Short mmCIF file of C-alpha atoms and ligand atoms in Angstrom, two decimals:
data_model
loop_
_atom_site.label_atom_id
_atom_site.label_comp_id
_atom_site.label_asym_id
_atom_site.label_seq_id
_atom_site.Cartn_x
_atom_site.Cartn_y
_atom_site.Cartn_z
CA MET A 25 -38.86 -79.80 -6.63
CA ASN A 26 -40.64 -76.86 -5.10
CA SER A 27 -41.52 -73.79 -7.14
CA GLN A 28 -39.09 -71.54 -5.21
CA ILE A 29 -36.20 -73.73 -6.28
CA ILE A 30 -37.37 -73.58 -9.88
CA SER A 31 -37.94 -69.84 -10.07
CA ARG A 32 -34.78 -68.99 -8.07
CA VAL A 33 -32.13 -71.69 -8.44
CA ILE A 34 -32.29 -72.66 -12.13
CA PRO A 35 -32.31 -69.09 -13.52
CA ALA A 36 -29.50 -68.20 -11.08
CA ILE A 37 -27.46 -71.17 -12.35
CA ARG A 38 -28.13 -70.13 -15.94
CA MET A 39 -26.72 -66.66 -15.33
CA LEU A 40 -23.84 -67.73 -13.08
CA THR A 41 -22.64 -70.14 -15.77
CA SER A 42 -23.02 -67.56 -18.58
CA GLN A 43 -19.53 -66.22 -19.09
CA HIS A 44 -19.05 -65.43 -22.78
CA GLN A 45 -22.61 -66.01 -23.96
CA VAL A 46 -25.94 -66.55 -22.23
CA MET A 47 -26.51 -70.28 -21.77
CA VAL A 48 -29.59 -72.48 -21.71
CA ALA A 49 -30.20 -75.14 -19.07
CA ARG A 50 -32.52 -78.09 -18.49
CA PHE A 51 -33.62 -79.71 -15.25
CA ASP A 52 -34.02 -83.47 -15.06
CA ASP A 53 -35.25 -85.35 -11.99
CA ARG A 54 -35.34 -88.94 -13.19
CA SER A 55 -34.99 -91.15 -10.06
CA GLU A 56 -31.46 -92.34 -10.97
CA LEU A 57 -30.38 -88.68 -11.11
CA VAL A 58 -32.07 -87.78 -7.82
CA ASN A 59 -30.34 -90.74 -6.17
CA ALA A 60 -26.88 -90.08 -7.64
CA GLU A 61 -24.29 -89.17 -4.98
CA ASN A 62 -21.18 -88.48 -7.00
CA HIS A 63 -19.40 -88.33 -10.34
CA THR A 64 -19.07 -92.14 -10.57
CA ASP A 65 -22.82 -92.69 -10.07
CA LEU A 66 -23.54 -90.26 -12.88
CA ILE A 67 -21.00 -91.52 -15.39
CA LYS A 68 -22.44 -95.04 -14.98
CA LEU A 69 -25.72 -93.82 -16.47
CA GLU A 70 -25.96 -94.62 -20.15
CA PHE A 71 -27.26 -91.21 -21.31
CA ILE A 72 -24.71 -89.06 -19.44
CA LYS A 73 -21.88 -87.83 -21.70
CA LYS A 74 -18.74 -89.69 -20.63
CA GLU A 75 -16.06 -87.01 -20.96
CA SER A 76 -18.28 -84.42 -19.27
CA GLU A 77 -17.50 -81.85 -16.58
CA ILE A 78 -19.70 -82.17 -13.48
CA LEU A 79 -20.12 -79.92 -10.47
CA ILE A 80 -21.75 -81.34 -7.33
CA VAL A 81 -23.77 -79.37 -4.78
CA ASP A 82 -24.63 -80.88 -1.39
CA GLU A 83 -28.12 -81.74 -0.36
CA THR A 84 -30.22 -78.89 1.02
CA SER A 85 -33.70 -77.72 0.22
CA GLU A 86 -33.12 -74.01 0.81
CA PRO A 87 -32.75 -72.12 -2.48
CA GLU A 88 -30.53 -69.42 -0.96
CA GLU A 89 -28.14 -72.01 0.52
CA ILE A 90 -27.92 -73.83 -2.81
CA ILE A 91 -27.15 -70.60 -4.65
CA ASP A 92 -24.57 -69.45 -2.06
CA ASP A 93 -22.79 -72.80 -2.28
CA LEU A 94 -22.91 -72.65 -6.08
CA GLN A 95 -21.54 -69.13 -6.29
CA VAL A 96 -18.45 -70.17 -4.32
CA LYS A 97 -17.98 -73.37 -6.31
CA LEU A 98 -18.52 -71.73 -9.70
CA SER A 99 -16.15 -68.90 -8.94
CA ALA A 100 -13.42 -71.47 -8.10
CA TRP A 101 -14.41 -73.47 -11.22
CA PHE A 102 -13.96 -70.54 -13.58
CA ASP A 103 -10.60 -69.67 -11.94
CA SER A 104 -9.21 -72.88 -13.36
CA LYS A 105 -11.41 -73.75 -16.35
CA ALA A 106 -12.49 -71.83 -19.42
CA LYS A 107 -15.73 -73.74 -19.98
CA GLN A 108 -18.83 -74.06 -17.79
CA PRO A 109 -19.73 -77.43 -16.21
CA ASP A 110 -21.90 -79.62 -18.47
CA TYR A 111 -23.93 -80.78 -15.48
CA ILE A 112 -24.64 -79.52 -12.00
CA LEU A 113 -25.84 -82.27 -9.68
CA LEU A 114 -28.07 -80.98 -6.89
CA LYS A 115 -27.89 -83.99 -4.61
CA GLY A 116 -31.31 -85.42 -3.74
CA ILE A 117 -33.04 -83.02 -6.18
CA GLY A 118 -31.84 -83.77 -9.71
CA ILE A 119 -29.46 -82.59 -12.38
CA ILE A 120 -29.21 -79.38 -14.37
CA ALA A 121 -27.58 -79.69 -17.79
CA ILE A 122 -26.04 -76.50 -19.19
CA ALA A 123 -25.20 -75.81 -22.83
CA GLN A 124 -24.95 -73.17 -25.53
CA SER A 125 -28.09 -74.35 -27.31
CA ALA A 126 -31.24 -76.39 -26.78
CA SER A 127 -30.08 -79.11 -29.21
CA GLU A 128 -26.91 -79.56 -27.13
CA LEU A 129 -29.11 -80.01 -24.04
CA ASP A 130 -30.80 -82.89 -25.85
CA LEU A 131 -27.40 -84.49 -26.42
CA LEU A 132 -26.44 -84.05 -22.75
CA LEU A 133 -29.65 -85.70 -21.55
CA GLY A 134 -29.74 -88.47 -24.12
CA SER A 135 -32.96 -87.44 -25.84
CA SER A 136 -31.75 -86.94 -29.42
CA ASN A 137 -28.73 -86.88 -31.66
CA GLN A 138 -30.14 -85.08 -34.66
CA ASN A 139 -27.87 -83.01 -36.85
CA THR A 140 -28.84 -79.41 -36.31
CA LYS A 141 -28.27 -76.28 -38.32
CA ALA A 142 -26.63 -73.40 -36.49
CA GLN A 143 -27.77 -69.88 -37.31
CA ASN A 144 -27.28 -66.43 -35.93
CA GLY A 145 -30.72 -64.86 -35.66
CA ARG A 146 -31.91 -61.63 -34.17
CA VAL A 147 -33.10 -63.31 -30.95
CA GLN A 148 -30.64 -66.20 -31.04
CA ASN A 149 -30.89 -68.51 -28.03
CA LYS A 150 -33.35 -66.29 -26.15
CA ILE A 151 -36.12 -68.06 -24.23
CA ILE A 152 -39.51 -66.61 -25.13
CA ILE A 153 -43.03 -67.65 -24.09
CA VAL A 154 -45.84 -66.79 -26.50
CA THR A 155 -49.26 -67.28 -24.92
CA GLY A 156 -51.99 -68.11 -27.42
CA GLY A 157 -49.12 -69.20 -29.67
CA ALA A 158 -50.99 -72.03 -31.40
CA GLN A 159 -52.63 -69.90 -34.11
CA GLY A 160 -53.41 -66.36 -35.32
CA PHE A 161 -51.07 -63.54 -34.36
CA GLY A 162 -49.46 -65.69 -31.63
CA GLY A 163 -48.75 -68.54 -34.07
CA GLY A 164 -47.16 -66.17 -36.57
CA ILE A 165 -45.11 -64.44 -33.85
CA ALA A 166 -43.87 -67.82 -32.54
CA GLU A 167 -42.90 -68.90 -36.07
CA LEU A 168 -40.89 -65.73 -36.80
CA LEU A 169 -39.19 -65.77 -33.39
CA TYR A 170 -38.20 -69.39 -33.94
CA ALA A 171 -36.85 -68.52 -37.41
CA GLN A 172 -34.70 -65.84 -35.76
CA GLY A 173 -33.15 -68.33 -33.32
CA ALA A 174 -35.35 -68.12 -30.21
CA ASN A 175 -36.28 -71.06 -28.01
CA VAL A 176 -40.02 -70.59 -28.16
CA VAL A 177 -42.58 -71.89 -25.67
CA ILE A 178 -45.94 -72.12 -27.35
CA ALA A 179 -48.36 -71.82 -24.45
CA ASP A 180 -51.99 -72.33 -25.36
CA LEU A 181 -55.28 -73.83 -24.23
CA ASN A 182 -55.49 -75.66 -27.55
CA GLN A 183 -53.11 -78.59 -27.12
CA GLU A 184 -53.63 -80.25 -30.50
CA THR A 185 -52.93 -77.17 -32.62
CA GLY A 186 -50.13 -76.03 -30.31
CA GLU A 187 -48.35 -79.39 -30.51
CA GLN A 188 -48.70 -79.41 -34.29
CA MET A 189 -47.09 -75.99 -34.45
CA VAL A 190 -44.20 -77.18 -32.26
CA ALA A 191 -43.66 -80.27 -34.45
CA THR A 192 -43.65 -78.12 -37.61
CA LEU A 193 -41.09 -75.72 -36.15
CA ASN A 194 -38.80 -78.41 -34.71
CA ALA A 195 -38.79 -80.21 -38.09
CA HIS A 196 -36.41 -77.44 -39.23
CA ASN A 197 -33.76 -79.03 -36.97
CA GLN A 198 -32.27 -75.77 -35.81
CA THR A 199 -30.12 -75.54 -32.67
CA ASN A 200 -32.95 -73.59 -31.00
CA GLN A 201 -36.19 -75.40 -30.23
CA ALA A 202 -39.92 -74.97 -29.77
CA TYR A 203 -41.78 -76.53 -26.83
CA PHE A 204 -45.50 -76.79 -26.04
CA VAL A 205 -47.04 -76.05 -22.64
CA LYS A 206 -50.78 -76.22 -22.07
CA VAL A 207 -52.03 -73.16 -20.18
CA ASN A 208 -55.16 -71.29 -19.28
CA VAL A 209 -53.90 -67.73 -18.87
CA ALA A 210 -56.93 -66.84 -16.75
CA ASN A 211 -55.85 -69.28 -14.04
CA ALA A 212 -53.04 -68.35 -11.62
CA GLU A 213 -51.86 -71.92 -10.93
CA SER A 214 -51.79 -72.71 -14.62
CA VAL A 215 -49.70 -69.61 -15.46
CA GLU A 216 -47.31 -70.34 -12.58
CA ALA A 217 -46.90 -73.89 -13.90
CA MET A 218 -46.31 -72.58 -17.46
CA VAL A 219 -43.42 -70.42 -16.27
CA ALA A 220 -42.03 -73.30 -14.16
CA GLU A 221 -42.17 -75.69 -17.16
CA THR A 222 -40.33 -73.12 -19.28
CA VAL A 223 -37.59 -72.77 -16.68
CA LYS A 224 -37.25 -76.55 -16.29
CA HIS A 225 -37.01 -77.04 -20.05
CA PHE A 226 -34.84 -74.10 -21.16
CA GLY A 227 -33.37 -72.70 -17.92
CA GLY A 228 -34.91 -69.22 -17.69
CA LEU A 229 -37.07 -66.63 -19.39
CA ASP A 230 -36.00 -63.67 -21.56
CA ALA A 231 -39.36 -62.47 -22.84
CA ILE A 232 -43.00 -63.28 -22.29
CA ILE A 233 -45.44 -62.27 -24.98
CA SER A 234 -48.88 -62.05 -23.44
CA ASN A 235 -50.89 -62.57 -26.62
CA ALA A 236 -53.75 -64.96 -25.73
CA GLY A 237 -56.98 -63.05 -26.01
CA ILE A 238 -60.65 -63.55 -26.84
CA LEU A 239 -63.30 -61.36 -28.39
CA ARG A 240 -67.05 -61.61 -27.80
CA ALA A 241 -68.63 -58.46 -29.19
CA GLY A 242 -71.96 -57.13 -27.96
CA GLY A 243 -73.73 -54.01 -26.71
CA LEU A 244 -74.99 -53.46 -23.16
CA ASP A 245 -78.32 -55.19 -23.85
CA GLU A 246 -76.64 -58.33 -25.13
CA MET A 247 -73.56 -58.69 -22.90
CA SER A 248 -74.06 -61.10 -19.99
CA ALA A 249 -72.12 -60.67 -16.75
CA GLU A 250 -70.56 -64.12 -17.34
CA THR A 251 -69.21 -63.23 -20.79
CA PHE A 252 -67.91 -59.91 -19.50
CA SER A 253 -66.06 -61.72 -16.67
CA LEU A 254 -64.64 -64.35 -19.02
CA MET A 255 -63.23 -61.71 -21.35
CA THR A 256 -61.80 -59.72 -18.46
CA ASP A 257 -60.24 -62.87 -16.96
CA VAL A 258 -58.48 -63.81 -20.22
CA ASN A 259 -57.60 -60.40 -21.68
CA TYR A 260 -56.82 -58.42 -18.51
CA THR A 261 -56.15 -60.76 -15.57
CA GLY A 262 -54.26 -63.11 -17.91
CA TYR A 263 -51.77 -60.35 -18.65
CA PHE A 264 -51.33 -59.60 -14.92
CA LEU A 265 -50.64 -63.29 -14.22
CA CYS A 266 -48.06 -63.53 -17.03
CA ALA A 267 -46.30 -60.43 -15.70
CA LYS A 268 -46.44 -61.67 -12.10
CA TYR A 269 -44.93 -65.12 -12.64
CA GLY A 270 -42.71 -64.15 -15.56
CA SER A 271 -41.11 -61.21 -13.73
CA ALA A 272 -40.16 -63.41 -10.74
CA VAL A 273 -37.78 -65.39 -12.96
CA MET A 274 -36.54 -62.28 -14.78
CA LYS A 275 -35.71 -60.57 -11.47
CA THR A 276 -33.55 -63.52 -10.43
CA GLN A 277 -31.72 -63.37 -13.75
CA SER A 278 -31.14 -59.63 -13.44
CA HIS A 279 -29.74 -60.17 -9.92
CA TYR A 280 -27.06 -62.56 -11.18
CA LYS A 281 -26.19 -60.75 -14.42
CA SER A 282 -25.82 -57.04 -14.05
CA ASP A 283 -26.21 -55.93 -17.67
CA TYR A 284 -29.06 -58.21 -18.69
CA PHE A 285 -32.38 -56.86 -20.06
CA THR A 286 -35.62 -58.84 -20.40
CA ASP A 287 -39.09 -58.06 -21.77
CA ILE A 288 -42.74 -58.37 -20.93
CA ILE A 289 -44.76 -57.59 -24.05
CA GLN A 290 -48.53 -57.47 -24.21
CA ILE A 291 -50.29 -57.84 -27.55
CA ASN A 292 -52.92 -55.19 -27.02
CA SER A 293 -55.07 -53.74 -29.83
CA LYS A 294 -56.07 -50.51 -31.49
CA SER A 295 -59.17 -51.02 -29.31
CA GLY A 296 -56.92 -50.33 -26.31
CA LEU A 297 -56.37 -46.79 -27.65
CA LYS A 298 -59.86 -45.86 -28.82
CA GLY A 299 -63.33 -47.03 -27.73
CA SER A 300 -65.01 -49.74 -29.80
CA ASN A 301 -68.75 -49.55 -30.41
CA ARG A 302 -70.67 -52.57 -29.03
CA ASN A 303 -67.34 -54.11 -28.13
CA PHE A 304 -66.74 -52.51 -24.72
CA ALA A 305 -65.79 -55.71 -22.88
CA TYR A 306 -62.86 -56.11 -25.24
CA ALA A 307 -61.89 -52.42 -25.41
CA GLY A 308 -62.19 -52.01 -21.61
CA GLY A 309 -59.85 -54.95 -20.93
CA LYS A 310 -57.36 -53.66 -23.52
CA PHE A 311 -57.45 -50.06 -22.13
CA GLY A 312 -56.84 -51.59 -18.69
CA GLY A 313 -53.91 -53.53 -20.11
CA ILE A 314 -52.17 -50.27 -21.00
CA GLY A 315 -52.63 -49.10 -17.39
CA LEU A 316 -50.97 -52.33 -16.26
CA THR A 317 -48.13 -51.84 -18.76
CA GLN A 318 -47.36 -48.32 -17.55
CA SER A 319 -47.49 -49.37 -13.89
CA PHE A 320 -45.47 -52.60 -14.31
CA ALA A 321 -42.89 -50.62 -16.31
CA MET A 322 -42.26 -48.29 -13.35
CA GLU A 323 -42.01 -51.18 -10.90
CA LEU A 324 -39.78 -53.38 -13.03
CA MET A 325 -37.29 -51.05 -14.77
CA PRO A 326 -34.93 -51.22 -11.73
CA TYR A 327 -34.55 -54.91 -12.65
CA ARG A 328 -33.99 -54.03 -16.34
CA ILE A 329 -37.32 -55.66 -17.21
CA LYS A 330 -38.99 -53.57 -19.93
CA VAL A 331 -42.76 -53.70 -20.21
CA ASN A 332 -44.53 -52.58 -23.37
CA SER A 333 -47.84 -53.10 -25.18
CA ILE A 334 -48.14 -53.44 -28.93
CA CYS A 335 -51.44 -52.28 -30.39
CA PRO A 336 -52.10 -53.91 -33.77
CA GLY A 337 -54.87 -52.97 -36.15
CA ASN A 338 -57.23 -55.62 -37.49
CA PHE A 339 -55.56 -58.83 -38.68
CA PHE A 340 -57.90 -59.46 -41.61
CA GLU A 341 -55.94 -62.48 -42.85
CA GLY A 342 -56.09 -64.26 -39.46
CA PRO A 343 -58.74 -66.74 -38.30
CA LEU A 344 -60.66 -64.22 -36.15
CA TRP A 345 -61.66 -62.31 -39.29
CA SER A 346 -61.23 -64.82 -42.14
CA ASP A 347 -62.43 -68.16 -40.73
CA PRO A 348 -64.93 -69.29 -43.40
CA GLN A 349 -67.47 -70.55 -40.82
CA LYS A 350 -67.27 -68.27 -37.82
CA GLY A 351 -64.95 -65.41 -38.86
CA LEU A 352 -66.04 -61.80 -38.38
CA PHE A 353 -66.34 -61.19 -42.17
CA VAL A 354 -68.98 -63.97 -42.48
CA GLN A 355 -70.72 -62.82 -39.30
CA TYR A 356 -70.85 -59.18 -40.47
CA LEU A 357 -72.08 -60.20 -43.94
CA LYS A 358 -74.90 -62.31 -42.43
CA ALA A 359 -75.81 -59.59 -39.93
CA GLY A 360 -75.95 -56.96 -42.71
CA LYS A 361 -73.53 -54.80 -40.73
CA VAL A 362 -71.98 -53.34 -43.90
CA PRO A 363 -74.67 -51.61 -46.00
CA GLY A 364 -74.84 -52.95 -49.58
CA ALA A 365 -72.27 -55.75 -49.03
CA LYS A 366 -73.18 -58.87 -51.05
CA GLU A 367 -70.04 -60.96 -50.61
CA ILE A 368 -67.24 -61.37 -48.09
CA LYS A 369 -64.91 -59.35 -50.32
CA ASP A 370 -67.29 -56.35 -50.02
CA VAL A 371 -67.16 -56.53 -46.23
CA LYS A 372 -63.36 -56.82 -46.36
CA ALA A 373 -63.04 -53.86 -48.74
CA PHE A 374 -65.22 -51.76 -46.41
CA TYR A 375 -62.87 -52.38 -43.47
CA GLU A 376 -59.68 -52.02 -45.52
CA ALA A 377 -60.86 -48.60 -46.72
CA GLN A 378 -60.77 -47.39 -43.09
CA VAL A 379 -57.01 -47.94 -42.90
CA PRO A 380 -54.78 -45.25 -44.46
CA ALA A 381 -52.35 -48.03 -45.44
CA GLY A 382 -55.23 -49.75 -47.27
CA ARG A 383 -54.77 -53.20 -45.75
CA GLY A 384 -55.04 -55.12 -42.53
CA CYS A 385 -52.23 -55.63 -40.02
CA ARG A 386 -49.97 -58.64 -40.63
CA VAL A 387 -47.72 -60.71 -38.38
CA ILE A 388 -44.62 -59.16 -39.97
CA ASP A 389 -45.83 -55.69 -38.89
CA VAL A 390 -46.27 -56.90 -35.30
CA ILE A 391 -42.93 -58.71 -35.14
CA ARG A 392 -41.11 -55.55 -36.25
CA ALA A 393 -42.63 -53.77 -33.24
CA ILE A 394 -41.63 -56.68 -30.99
CA PHE A 395 -38.03 -56.45 -32.18
CA TYR A 396 -38.10 -52.68 -31.68
CA VAL A 397 -39.05 -52.95 -28.01
CA MET A 398 -36.76 -55.92 -27.36
CA GLU A 399 -33.73 -54.24 -28.92
CA GLN A 400 -34.28 -51.02 -26.95
CA GLU A 401 -32.63 -50.48 -23.60
CA TYR A 402 -34.18 -47.01 -23.26
CA GLU A 403 -37.90 -47.57 -23.77
CA THR A 404 -40.51 -48.96 -21.41
CA GLY A 405 -44.17 -48.45 -20.50
CA GLN A 406 -45.19 -47.67 -24.08
CA ALA A 407 -48.21 -48.65 -26.16
CA VAL A 408 -46.82 -48.96 -29.68
CA PRO A 409 -49.50 -48.62 -32.37
CA VAL A 410 -49.17 -50.85 -35.45
CA THR A 411 -52.33 -49.79 -37.24
CA GLY A 412 -51.40 -48.63 -40.75
CA GLY A 413 -52.31 -45.12 -39.62
CA GLN A 414 -55.81 -46.01 -38.42
CA ASN A 415 -55.04 -44.91 -34.86
CA MET A 416 -52.60 -42.13 -34.16
CA LEU A 417 -51.23 -41.16 -30.75
CA ASN A 418 -52.16 -37.79 -29.30
N1 NAD B 1 -57.19 -60.55 -34.88
C1 NAD B 1 -57.16 -59.24 -34.82
O1 NAD B 1 -57.66 -58.53 -35.71
C2 NAD B 1 -56.47 -58.56 -33.67
C3 NAD B 1 -56.24 -57.18 -33.75
C4 NAD B 1 -55.58 -56.54 -32.70
C5 NAD B 1 -55.18 -57.27 -31.60
N2 NAD B 1 -55.43 -58.59 -31.54
C6 NAD B 1 -54.98 -59.30 -30.33
O2 NAD B 1 -54.04 -60.29 -30.72
C7 NAD B 1 -54.11 -61.39 -29.81
C8 NAD B 1 -54.29 -62.67 -30.62
O3 NAD B 1 -55.49 -62.57 -31.35
P1 NAD B 1 -55.84 -63.50 -32.60
O4 NAD B 1 -56.82 -62.78 -33.41
O5 NAD B 1 -54.59 -63.99 -33.21
O6 NAD B 1 -56.63 -64.67 -31.84
P2 NAD B 1 -56.95 -66.17 -32.25
O7 NAD B 1 -58.32 -66.44 -31.75
O8 NAD B 1 -56.65 -66.44 -33.70
O9 NAD B 1 -55.89 -66.97 -31.38
C9 NAD B 1 -55.89 -66.87 -29.99
C10 NAD B 1 -55.16 -68.06 -29.39
O10 NAD B 1 -55.26 -67.91 -27.97
C11 NAD B 1 -55.63 -69.15 -27.39
N3 NAD B 1 -56.36 -68.89 -26.15
C12 NAD B 1 -57.62 -68.38 -26.01
N4 NAD B 1 -57.94 -68.32 -24.71
C13 NAD B 1 -56.87 -68.77 -24.01
C14 NAD B 1 -56.59 -68.95 -22.62
N5 NAD B 1 -57.50 -68.66 -21.69
N6 NAD B 1 -55.38 -69.44 -22.26
C15 NAD B 1 -54.47 -69.76 -23.20
N7 NAD B 1 -54.67 -69.65 -24.53
C16 NAD B 1 -55.87 -69.14 -24.91
C17 NAD B 1 -56.49 -69.82 -28.45
O11 NAD B 1 -56.52 -71.23 -28.25
C18 NAD B 1 -55.78 -69.41 -29.73
O12 NAD B 1 -54.77 -70.33 -30.08
C19 NAD B 1 -55.26 -61.08 -28.86
O13 NAD B 1 -54.77 -60.55 -27.65
C20 NAD B 1 -56.07 -60.05 -29.60
O14 NAD B 1 -56.78 -59.21 -28.73
C21 NAD B 1 -56.06 -59.26 -32.54
#
């Protein structure tokens, strides 16, 4: 299936079948589904639900023709039926299952029959990608979004930790689900594939949280051109790529559902608001990120896609600072960066004292800012500080 069909047809189907609530959808191109011609061929397959409602679309490879045909057929469908089709067969391409929740999609495609717990969370049923979602801020954000009902795509370079996180979340057996996709956010093809995988698995995209980031501190004498480029590729270009491929799907959704808002959210930093001594490669990329946010916001608001950055203060409890081997506290203690510090707790106390709130930023602080921007319909292009008062806007 070509990428045009994925980024155009599946999100269009999701919105066109969303009458009373926004649905989720899953694409399946097992050979027996690609070869199916009609209702009888499908019902013969063991995993297809027997008393299901199926809509069939004739073979064509042009996304616009498929959508035009579907619009006519779905409009006639809803004239006579209250419920959406369970399956749409795109002849020669595959099947799209449509349901109210991810666990129901599993039932429609024969992959599980677990008992699931329904809930009514703050982001219930939304489809949200969190890049760098395997650990740190991203891991915590993914966990809290899942707890509030979102279908979360944990997209990370680190497959092992990312898959563990997905298994831990899905063990809660909620109707929403987590899903892992391996990605390198610095690589265009990889980010395009991440968005395509999300659409195939859940049917669309409601928010992308561009969180993956790296930090290699160093002054001008120490910073190599290679390290500078690597940081810029991940922290700056990675955000552009997420916005580019994510917004393509969101635009399609906005076209087929006139009151629907979606979000692109960058996890920036207080270093995107104020220079950072001997840490310019990081601060420069983060400052640039705010320029992207403001510019994307202008371009995308006509499609009801809001674009905002969130600028957290230091996450002292996360691995970047607290890792016992390579965390910044250990590094700063060894380097004697904090005068008079004898133990890690002295280094920590030194940094905590710089925050009016007296502590580091936590995931709960960041998620509150995420909910703020997602729940708004009248805010875009902002850089929201979450710094305990350490950085204040002018
Ligand atoms: N930790 C802090 O104090 C702090 C403060 C403010 C802002 N931030 C920002 O929060 C975000 C997360 O930081 P963190 O401290 O939680 O980081 P972390 O190092 O704990 O986690 C980052 C995650 O991103 C993944 N990752 C790294 N490069 C990637 C790539 N190219 N493609 C895909 N995934 C990749 C890693 O595998 C890891 O799982 C970053 O954007 C960072 O700039 C962090």
